[in-house]
PDB file of C-alpha atoms in Angstrom:
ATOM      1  CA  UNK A   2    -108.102 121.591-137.119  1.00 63.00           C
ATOM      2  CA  UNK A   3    -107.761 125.222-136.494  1.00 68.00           C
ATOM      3  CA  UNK A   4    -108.805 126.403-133.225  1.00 91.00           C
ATOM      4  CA  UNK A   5    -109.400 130.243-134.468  1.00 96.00           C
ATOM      5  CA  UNK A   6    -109.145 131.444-137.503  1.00 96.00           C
ATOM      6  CA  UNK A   7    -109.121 134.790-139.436  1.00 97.00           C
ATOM      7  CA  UNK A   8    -110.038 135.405-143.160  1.00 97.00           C
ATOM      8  CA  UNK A   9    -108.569 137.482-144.965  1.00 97.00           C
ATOM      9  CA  UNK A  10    -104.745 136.848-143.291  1.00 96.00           C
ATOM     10  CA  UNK A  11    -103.984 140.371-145.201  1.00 97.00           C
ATOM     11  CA  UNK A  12    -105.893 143.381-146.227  1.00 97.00           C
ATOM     12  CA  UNK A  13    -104.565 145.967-148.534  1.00 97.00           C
ATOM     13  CA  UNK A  14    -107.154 148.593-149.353  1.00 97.00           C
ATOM     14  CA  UNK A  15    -107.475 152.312-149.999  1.00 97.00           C
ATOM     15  CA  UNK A  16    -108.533 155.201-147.666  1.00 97.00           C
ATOM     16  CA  UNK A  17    -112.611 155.638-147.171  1.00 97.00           C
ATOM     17  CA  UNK A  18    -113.164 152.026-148.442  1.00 97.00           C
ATOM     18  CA  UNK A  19    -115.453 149.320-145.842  1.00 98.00           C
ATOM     19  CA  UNK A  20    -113.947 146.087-145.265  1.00 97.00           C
ATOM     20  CA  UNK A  21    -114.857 143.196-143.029  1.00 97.00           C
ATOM     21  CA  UNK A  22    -112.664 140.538-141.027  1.00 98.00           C
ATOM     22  CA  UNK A  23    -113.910 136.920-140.095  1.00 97.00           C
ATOM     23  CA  UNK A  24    -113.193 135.076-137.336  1.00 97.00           C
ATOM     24  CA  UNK A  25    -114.629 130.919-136.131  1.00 97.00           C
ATOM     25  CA  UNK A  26    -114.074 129.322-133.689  1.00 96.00           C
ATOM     26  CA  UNK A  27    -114.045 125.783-133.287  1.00 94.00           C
ATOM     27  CA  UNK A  28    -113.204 125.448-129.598  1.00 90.00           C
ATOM     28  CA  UNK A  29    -116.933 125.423-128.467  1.00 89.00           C
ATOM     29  CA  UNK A  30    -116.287 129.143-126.421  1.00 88.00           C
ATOM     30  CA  UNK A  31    -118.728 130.987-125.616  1.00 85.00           C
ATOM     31  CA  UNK A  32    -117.204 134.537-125.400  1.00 89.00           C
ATOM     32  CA  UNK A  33    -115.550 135.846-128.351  1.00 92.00           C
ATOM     33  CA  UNK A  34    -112.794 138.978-128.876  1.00 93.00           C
ATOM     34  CA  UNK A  35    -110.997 141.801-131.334  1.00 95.00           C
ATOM     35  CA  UNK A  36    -107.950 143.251-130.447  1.00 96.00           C
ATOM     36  CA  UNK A  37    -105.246 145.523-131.722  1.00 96.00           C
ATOM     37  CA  UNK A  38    -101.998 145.284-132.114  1.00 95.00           C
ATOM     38  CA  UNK A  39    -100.449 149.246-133.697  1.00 91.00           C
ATOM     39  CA  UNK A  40     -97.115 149.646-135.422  1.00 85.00           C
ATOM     40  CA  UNK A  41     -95.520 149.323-131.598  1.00 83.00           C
ATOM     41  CA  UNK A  42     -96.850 145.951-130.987  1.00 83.00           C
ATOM     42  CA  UNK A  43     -99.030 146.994-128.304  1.00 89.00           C
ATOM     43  CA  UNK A  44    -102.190 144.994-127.857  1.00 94.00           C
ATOM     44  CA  UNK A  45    -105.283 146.714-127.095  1.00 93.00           C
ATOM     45  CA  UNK A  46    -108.913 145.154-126.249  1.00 93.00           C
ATOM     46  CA  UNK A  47    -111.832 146.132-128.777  1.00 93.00           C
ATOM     47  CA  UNK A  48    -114.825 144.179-128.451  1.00 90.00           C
ATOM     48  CA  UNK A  49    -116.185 141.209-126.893  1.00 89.00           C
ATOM     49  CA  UNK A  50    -119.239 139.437-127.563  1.00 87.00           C
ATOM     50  CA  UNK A  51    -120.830 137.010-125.248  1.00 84.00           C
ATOM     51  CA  UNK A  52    -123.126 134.467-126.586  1.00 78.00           C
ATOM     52  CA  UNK A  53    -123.687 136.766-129.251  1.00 78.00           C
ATOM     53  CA  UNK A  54    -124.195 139.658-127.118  1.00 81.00           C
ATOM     54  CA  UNK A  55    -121.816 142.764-126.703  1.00 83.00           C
ATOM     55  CA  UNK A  56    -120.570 143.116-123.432  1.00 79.00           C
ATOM     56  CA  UNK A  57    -117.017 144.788-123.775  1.00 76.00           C
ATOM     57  CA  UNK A  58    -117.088 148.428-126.006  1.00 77.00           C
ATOM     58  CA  UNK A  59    -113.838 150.150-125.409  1.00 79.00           C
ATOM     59  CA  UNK A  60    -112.993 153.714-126.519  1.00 80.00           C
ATOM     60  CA  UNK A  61    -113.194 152.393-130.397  1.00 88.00           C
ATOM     61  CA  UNK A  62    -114.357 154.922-133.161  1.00 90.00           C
ATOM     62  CA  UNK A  63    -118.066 154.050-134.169  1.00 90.00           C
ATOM     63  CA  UNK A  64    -116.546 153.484-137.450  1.00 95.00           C
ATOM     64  CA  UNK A  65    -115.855 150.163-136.647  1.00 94.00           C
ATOM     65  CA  UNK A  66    -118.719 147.468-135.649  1.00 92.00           C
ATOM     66  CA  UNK A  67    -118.332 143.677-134.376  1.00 92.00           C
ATOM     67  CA  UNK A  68    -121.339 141.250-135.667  1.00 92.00           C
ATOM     68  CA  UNK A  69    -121.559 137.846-134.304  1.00 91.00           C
ATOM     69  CA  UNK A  70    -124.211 135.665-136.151  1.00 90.00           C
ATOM     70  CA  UNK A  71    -123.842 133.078-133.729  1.00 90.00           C
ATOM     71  CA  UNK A  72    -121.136 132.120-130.882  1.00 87.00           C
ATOM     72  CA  UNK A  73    -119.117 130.571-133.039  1.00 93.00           C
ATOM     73  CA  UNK A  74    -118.391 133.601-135.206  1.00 95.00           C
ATOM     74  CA  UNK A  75    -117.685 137.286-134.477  1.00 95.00           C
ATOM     75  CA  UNK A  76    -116.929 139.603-137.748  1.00 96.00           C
ATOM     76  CA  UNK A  77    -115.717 142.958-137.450  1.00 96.00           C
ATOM     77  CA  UNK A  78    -116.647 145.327-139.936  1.00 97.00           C
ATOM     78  CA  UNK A  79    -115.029 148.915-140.283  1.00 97.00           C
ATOM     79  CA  UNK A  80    -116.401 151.844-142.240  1.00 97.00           C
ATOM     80  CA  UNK A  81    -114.616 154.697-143.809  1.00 97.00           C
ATOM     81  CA  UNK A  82    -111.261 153.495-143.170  1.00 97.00           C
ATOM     82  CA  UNK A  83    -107.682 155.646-142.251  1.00 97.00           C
ATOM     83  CA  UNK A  84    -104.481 155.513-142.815  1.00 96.00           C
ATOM     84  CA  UNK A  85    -104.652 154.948-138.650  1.00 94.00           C
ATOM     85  CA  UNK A  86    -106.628 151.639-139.071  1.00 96.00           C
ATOM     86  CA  UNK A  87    -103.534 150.662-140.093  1.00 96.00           C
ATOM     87  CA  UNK A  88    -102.554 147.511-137.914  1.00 96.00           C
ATOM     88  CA  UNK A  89    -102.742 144.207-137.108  1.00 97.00           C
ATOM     89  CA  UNK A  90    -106.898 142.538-135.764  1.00 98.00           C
ATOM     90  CA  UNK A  91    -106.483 139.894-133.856  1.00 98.00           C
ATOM     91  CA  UNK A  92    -109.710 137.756-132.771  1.00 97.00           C
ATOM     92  CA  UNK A  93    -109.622 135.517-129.536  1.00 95.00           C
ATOM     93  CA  UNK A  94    -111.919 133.255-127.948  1.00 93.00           C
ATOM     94  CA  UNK A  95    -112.750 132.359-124.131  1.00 89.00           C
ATOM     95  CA  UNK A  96    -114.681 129.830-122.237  1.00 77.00           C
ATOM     96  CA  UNK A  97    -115.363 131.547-118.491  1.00 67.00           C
ATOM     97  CA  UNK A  98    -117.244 128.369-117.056  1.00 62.00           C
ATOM     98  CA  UNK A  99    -114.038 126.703-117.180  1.00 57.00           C
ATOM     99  CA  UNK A 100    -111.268 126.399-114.310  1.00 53.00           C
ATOM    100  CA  UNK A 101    -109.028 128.226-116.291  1.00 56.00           C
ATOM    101  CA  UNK A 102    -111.274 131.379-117.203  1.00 66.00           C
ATOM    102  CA  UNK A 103    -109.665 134.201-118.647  1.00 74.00           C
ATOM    103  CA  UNK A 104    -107.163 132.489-120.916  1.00 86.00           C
ATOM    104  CA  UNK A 105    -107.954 133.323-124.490  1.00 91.00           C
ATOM    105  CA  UNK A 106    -107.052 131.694-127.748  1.00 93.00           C
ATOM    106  CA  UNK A 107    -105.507 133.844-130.488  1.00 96.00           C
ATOM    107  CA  UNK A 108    -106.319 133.372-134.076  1.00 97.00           C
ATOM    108  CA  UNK A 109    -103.417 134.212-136.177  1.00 96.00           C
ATOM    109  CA  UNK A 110    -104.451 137.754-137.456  1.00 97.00           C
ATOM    110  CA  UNK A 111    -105.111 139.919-140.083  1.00 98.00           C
ATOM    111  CA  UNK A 112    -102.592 142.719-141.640  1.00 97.00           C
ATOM    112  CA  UNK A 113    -104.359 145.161-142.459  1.00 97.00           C
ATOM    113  CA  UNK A 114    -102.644 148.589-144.909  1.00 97.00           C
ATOM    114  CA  UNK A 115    -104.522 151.819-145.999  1.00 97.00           C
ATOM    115  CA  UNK A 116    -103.057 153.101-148.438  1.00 96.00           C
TER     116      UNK A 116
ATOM    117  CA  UNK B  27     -98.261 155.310-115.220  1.00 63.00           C
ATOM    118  CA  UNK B  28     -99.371 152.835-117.522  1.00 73.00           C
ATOM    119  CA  UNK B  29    -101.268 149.701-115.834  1.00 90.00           C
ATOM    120  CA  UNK B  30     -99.418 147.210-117.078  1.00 95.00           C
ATOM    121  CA  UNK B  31     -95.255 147.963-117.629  1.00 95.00           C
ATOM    122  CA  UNK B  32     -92.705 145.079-119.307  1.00 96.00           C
ATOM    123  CA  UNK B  33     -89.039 145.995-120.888  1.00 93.00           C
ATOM    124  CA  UNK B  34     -89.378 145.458-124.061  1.00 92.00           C
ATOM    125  CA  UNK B  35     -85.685 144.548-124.167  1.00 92.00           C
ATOM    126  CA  UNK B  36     -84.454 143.007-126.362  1.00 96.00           C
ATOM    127  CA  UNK B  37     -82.857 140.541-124.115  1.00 96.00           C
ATOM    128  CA  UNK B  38     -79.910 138.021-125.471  1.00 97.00           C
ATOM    129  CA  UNK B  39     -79.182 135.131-123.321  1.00 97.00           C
ATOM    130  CA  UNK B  40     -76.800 132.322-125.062  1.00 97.00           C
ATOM    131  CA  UNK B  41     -78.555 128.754-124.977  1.00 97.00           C
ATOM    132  CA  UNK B  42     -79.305 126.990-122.404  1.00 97.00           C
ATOM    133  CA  UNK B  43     -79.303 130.043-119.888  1.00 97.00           C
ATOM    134  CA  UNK B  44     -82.492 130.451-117.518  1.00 97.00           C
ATOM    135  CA  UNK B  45     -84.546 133.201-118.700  1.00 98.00           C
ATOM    136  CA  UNK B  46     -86.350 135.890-116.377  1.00 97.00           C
ATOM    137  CA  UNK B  47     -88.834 137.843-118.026  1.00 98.00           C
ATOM    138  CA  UNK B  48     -91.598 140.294-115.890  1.00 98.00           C
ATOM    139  CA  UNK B  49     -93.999 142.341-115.582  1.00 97.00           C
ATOM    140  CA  UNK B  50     -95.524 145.232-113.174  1.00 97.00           C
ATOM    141  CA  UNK B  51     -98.840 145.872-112.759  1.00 97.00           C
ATOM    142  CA  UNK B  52    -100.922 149.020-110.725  1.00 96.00           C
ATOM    143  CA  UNK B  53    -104.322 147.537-110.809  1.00 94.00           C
ATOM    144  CA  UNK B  54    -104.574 145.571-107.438  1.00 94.00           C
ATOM    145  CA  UNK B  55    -108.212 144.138-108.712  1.00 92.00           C
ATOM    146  CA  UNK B  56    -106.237 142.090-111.658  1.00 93.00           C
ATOM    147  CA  UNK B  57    -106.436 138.158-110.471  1.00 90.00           C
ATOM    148  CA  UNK B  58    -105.819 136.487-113.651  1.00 91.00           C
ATOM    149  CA  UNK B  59    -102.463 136.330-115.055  1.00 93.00           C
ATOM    150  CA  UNK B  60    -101.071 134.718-118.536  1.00 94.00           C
ATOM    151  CA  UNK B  61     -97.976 134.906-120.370  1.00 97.00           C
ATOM    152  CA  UNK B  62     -98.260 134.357-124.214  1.00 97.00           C
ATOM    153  CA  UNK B  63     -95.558 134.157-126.955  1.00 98.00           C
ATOM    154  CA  UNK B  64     -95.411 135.564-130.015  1.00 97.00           C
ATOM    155  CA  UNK B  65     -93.340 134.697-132.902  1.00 96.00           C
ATOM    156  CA  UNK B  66     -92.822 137.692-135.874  1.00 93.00           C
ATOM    157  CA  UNK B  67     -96.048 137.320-137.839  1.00 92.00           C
ATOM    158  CA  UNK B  68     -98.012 135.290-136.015  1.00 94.00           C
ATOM    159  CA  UNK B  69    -100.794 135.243-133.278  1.00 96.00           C
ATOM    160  CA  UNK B  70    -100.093 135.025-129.241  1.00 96.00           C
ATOM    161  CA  UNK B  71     -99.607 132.041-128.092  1.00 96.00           C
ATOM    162  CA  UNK B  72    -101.048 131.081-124.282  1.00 94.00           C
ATOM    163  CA  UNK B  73     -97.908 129.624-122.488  1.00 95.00           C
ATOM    164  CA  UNK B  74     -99.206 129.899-118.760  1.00 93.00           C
ATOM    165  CA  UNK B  75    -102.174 130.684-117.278  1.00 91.00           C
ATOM    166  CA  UNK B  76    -102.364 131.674-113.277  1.00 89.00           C
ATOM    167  CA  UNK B  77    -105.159 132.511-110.635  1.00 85.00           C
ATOM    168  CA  UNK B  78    -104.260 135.198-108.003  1.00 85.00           C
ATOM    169  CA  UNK B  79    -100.607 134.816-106.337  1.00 85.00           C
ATOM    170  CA  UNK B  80     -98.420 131.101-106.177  1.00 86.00           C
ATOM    171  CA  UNK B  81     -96.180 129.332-108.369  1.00 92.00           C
ATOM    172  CA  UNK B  82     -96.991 127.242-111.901  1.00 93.00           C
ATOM    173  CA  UNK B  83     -94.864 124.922-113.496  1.00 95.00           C
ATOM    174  CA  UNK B  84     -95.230 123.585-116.848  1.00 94.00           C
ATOM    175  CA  UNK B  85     -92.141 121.888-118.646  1.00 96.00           C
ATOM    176  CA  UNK B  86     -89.704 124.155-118.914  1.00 97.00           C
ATOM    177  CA  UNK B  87     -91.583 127.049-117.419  1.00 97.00           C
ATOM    178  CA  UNK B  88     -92.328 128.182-114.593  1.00 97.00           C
ATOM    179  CA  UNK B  89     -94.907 131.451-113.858  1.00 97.00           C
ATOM    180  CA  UNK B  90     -95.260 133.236-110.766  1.00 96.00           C
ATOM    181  CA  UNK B  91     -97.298 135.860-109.218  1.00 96.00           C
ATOM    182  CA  UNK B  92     -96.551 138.210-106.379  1.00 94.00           C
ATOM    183  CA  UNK B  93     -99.934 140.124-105.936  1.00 94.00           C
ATOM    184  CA  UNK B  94     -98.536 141.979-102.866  1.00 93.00           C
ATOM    185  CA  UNK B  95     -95.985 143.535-104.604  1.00 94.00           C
ATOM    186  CA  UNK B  96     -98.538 143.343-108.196  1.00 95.00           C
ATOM    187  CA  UNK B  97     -95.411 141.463-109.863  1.00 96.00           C
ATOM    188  CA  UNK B  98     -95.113 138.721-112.124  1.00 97.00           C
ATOM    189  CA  UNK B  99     -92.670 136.091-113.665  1.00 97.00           C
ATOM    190  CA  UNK B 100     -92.065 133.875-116.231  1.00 98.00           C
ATOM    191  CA  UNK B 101     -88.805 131.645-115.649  1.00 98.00           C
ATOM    192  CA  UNK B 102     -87.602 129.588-119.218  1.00 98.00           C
ATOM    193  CA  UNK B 103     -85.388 126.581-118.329  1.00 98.00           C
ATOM    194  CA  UNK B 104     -82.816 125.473-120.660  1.00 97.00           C
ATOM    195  CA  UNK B 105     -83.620 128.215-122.975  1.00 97.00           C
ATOM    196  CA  UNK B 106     -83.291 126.892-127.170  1.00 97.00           C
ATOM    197  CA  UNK B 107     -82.966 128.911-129.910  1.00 97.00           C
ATOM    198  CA  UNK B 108     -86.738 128.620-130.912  1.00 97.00           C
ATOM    199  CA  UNK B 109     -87.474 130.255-127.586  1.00 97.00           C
ATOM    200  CA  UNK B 110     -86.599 133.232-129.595  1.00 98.00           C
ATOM    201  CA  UNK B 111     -89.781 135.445-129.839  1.00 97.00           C
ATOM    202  CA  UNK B 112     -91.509 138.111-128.139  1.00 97.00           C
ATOM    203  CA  UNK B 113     -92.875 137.556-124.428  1.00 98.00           C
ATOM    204  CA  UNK B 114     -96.298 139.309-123.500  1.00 97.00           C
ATOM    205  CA  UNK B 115     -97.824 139.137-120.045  1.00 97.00           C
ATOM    206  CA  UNK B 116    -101.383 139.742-119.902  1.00 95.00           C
ATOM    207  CA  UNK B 117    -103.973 139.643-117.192  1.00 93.00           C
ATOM    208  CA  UNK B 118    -107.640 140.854-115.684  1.00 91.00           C
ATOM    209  CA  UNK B 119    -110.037 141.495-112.910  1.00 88.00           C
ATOM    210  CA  UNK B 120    -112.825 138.958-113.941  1.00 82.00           C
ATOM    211  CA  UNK B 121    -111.686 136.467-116.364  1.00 74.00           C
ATOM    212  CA  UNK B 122    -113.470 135.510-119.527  1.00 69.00           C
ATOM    213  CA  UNK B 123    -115.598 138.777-118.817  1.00 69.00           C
ATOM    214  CA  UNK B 124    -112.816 140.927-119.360  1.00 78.00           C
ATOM    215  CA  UNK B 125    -110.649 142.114-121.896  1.00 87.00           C
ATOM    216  CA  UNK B 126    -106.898 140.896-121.213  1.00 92.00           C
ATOM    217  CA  UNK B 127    -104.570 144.318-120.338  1.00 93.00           C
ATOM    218  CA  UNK B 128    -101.463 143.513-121.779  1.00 95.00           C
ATOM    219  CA  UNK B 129     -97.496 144.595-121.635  1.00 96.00           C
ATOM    220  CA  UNK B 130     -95.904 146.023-124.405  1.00 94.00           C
ATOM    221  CA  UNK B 131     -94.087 142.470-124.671  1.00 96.00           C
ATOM    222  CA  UNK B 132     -90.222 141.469-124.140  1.00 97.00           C
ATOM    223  CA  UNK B 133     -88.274 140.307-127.367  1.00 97.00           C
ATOM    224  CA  UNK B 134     -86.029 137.732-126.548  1.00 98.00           C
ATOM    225  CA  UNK B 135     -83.458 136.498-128.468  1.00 98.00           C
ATOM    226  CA  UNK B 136     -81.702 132.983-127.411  1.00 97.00           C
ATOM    227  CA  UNK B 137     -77.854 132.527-128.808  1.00 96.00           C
ATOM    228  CA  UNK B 138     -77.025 129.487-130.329  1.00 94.00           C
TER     229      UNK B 138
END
């Protein structure tokens, strides 16, 4: 009974290819998220979707586009790709109506290489 | 500056020793406050979650917040071997409408 999970768990692919990533959620959250973690470990906000709406676009080329089909799902799909895509996508999910709003719920990532 | 500064360490502590781990933060509007674990190859974990400033205790851990001096804490008790992993904080202005800011994370390594 995964909470959030990520398909494919590793990507391997060549420069200028498109790829996707899935996420699901099956905590019932409403609010859904991509991050990135680069070579250093650092973790970095994307994109979050609310109820199927954007409402978080950070400083992300326009190479790379979220899709959520329903709250339960947010994909990320990324165009053209670079060697600096290079890195590991991490979705999370949130539920703000609860007391503890703000904590988010990793899924366990996806490695992705550009060769 | 960066808004959100943690040593990355690593930091060695033989078992059973109490760990400190924390973070500094610039941004006074940040009210939400988490820690999360990470082991190699795997997602963050959400260890402890805390509203603006006071103490939470959970087991063997204990998280605290000092939003006058924009510092937080994570105390491990009776640190084990499998404590072993990297420690990020993480926090935000407004909750689930924000993205989390994160450290860079400490890696700690417990001594059996």
């Amino acid at each position: 009974d995964t909470a959030v999970s990520q398909t494919p768990k590793y990507l391997v692919t060549q420069m200028g290819n498109d790829k996707s990533i899935k996420c699901e959620q099956n905590l019932g959250h409403d609010t859904m998220y991509w991050y990135k973690q680069d070579s250093k470990k650092f973790l970095k906000i994307m994109f979050s979707y609310n109820n199927k709406e954007l409402i978080i676009n950070e400083t992300v080329p326009n190479r790379f586009s979220p899709k959520s089909p329903d709250k339960a799902h947010l994909n990320l799909h990324i165009n053209s790709l670079e060697l600096g895509d290079s890195a590991v996508y991490f979705c999370a999910s949130s539920y703000p109506g609860l007391a503890d709003s703000g904590a988010q719920y990793f899924g366990p990532g996806t490695r992705l290489l550009v060769l | 500056q960066k808004e959100v500064e943690q040593d990355p360490g690593p930091l060695s502590v033989p078992e059973g020793a109490i760990v400190s781990l924390n973070c500094t933060y610039s941004n006074s509007a940040f009210q939400y406050f988490m820690w999360y674990r990470q082991y190699s190859r795997k997602g963050p974990e959400l260890l402890m979650y805390t509203y603006s400033s006071g103490n939470k205790e959970d087991g063997r851990f204990t998280a605290q917040v000092d939003k006058s001096s924009k510092y937080i804490s994570l105390f491990i008790r009776d640190s084990q071997p499998s404590d072993s992993a990297t420690y990020l904080c993480a926090m935000s202005a407004r909750g689930g409408a924000d993205g989390l800011t994160f450290g860079k994370g400490t890696h700690l390594i417990i001594q059996p």
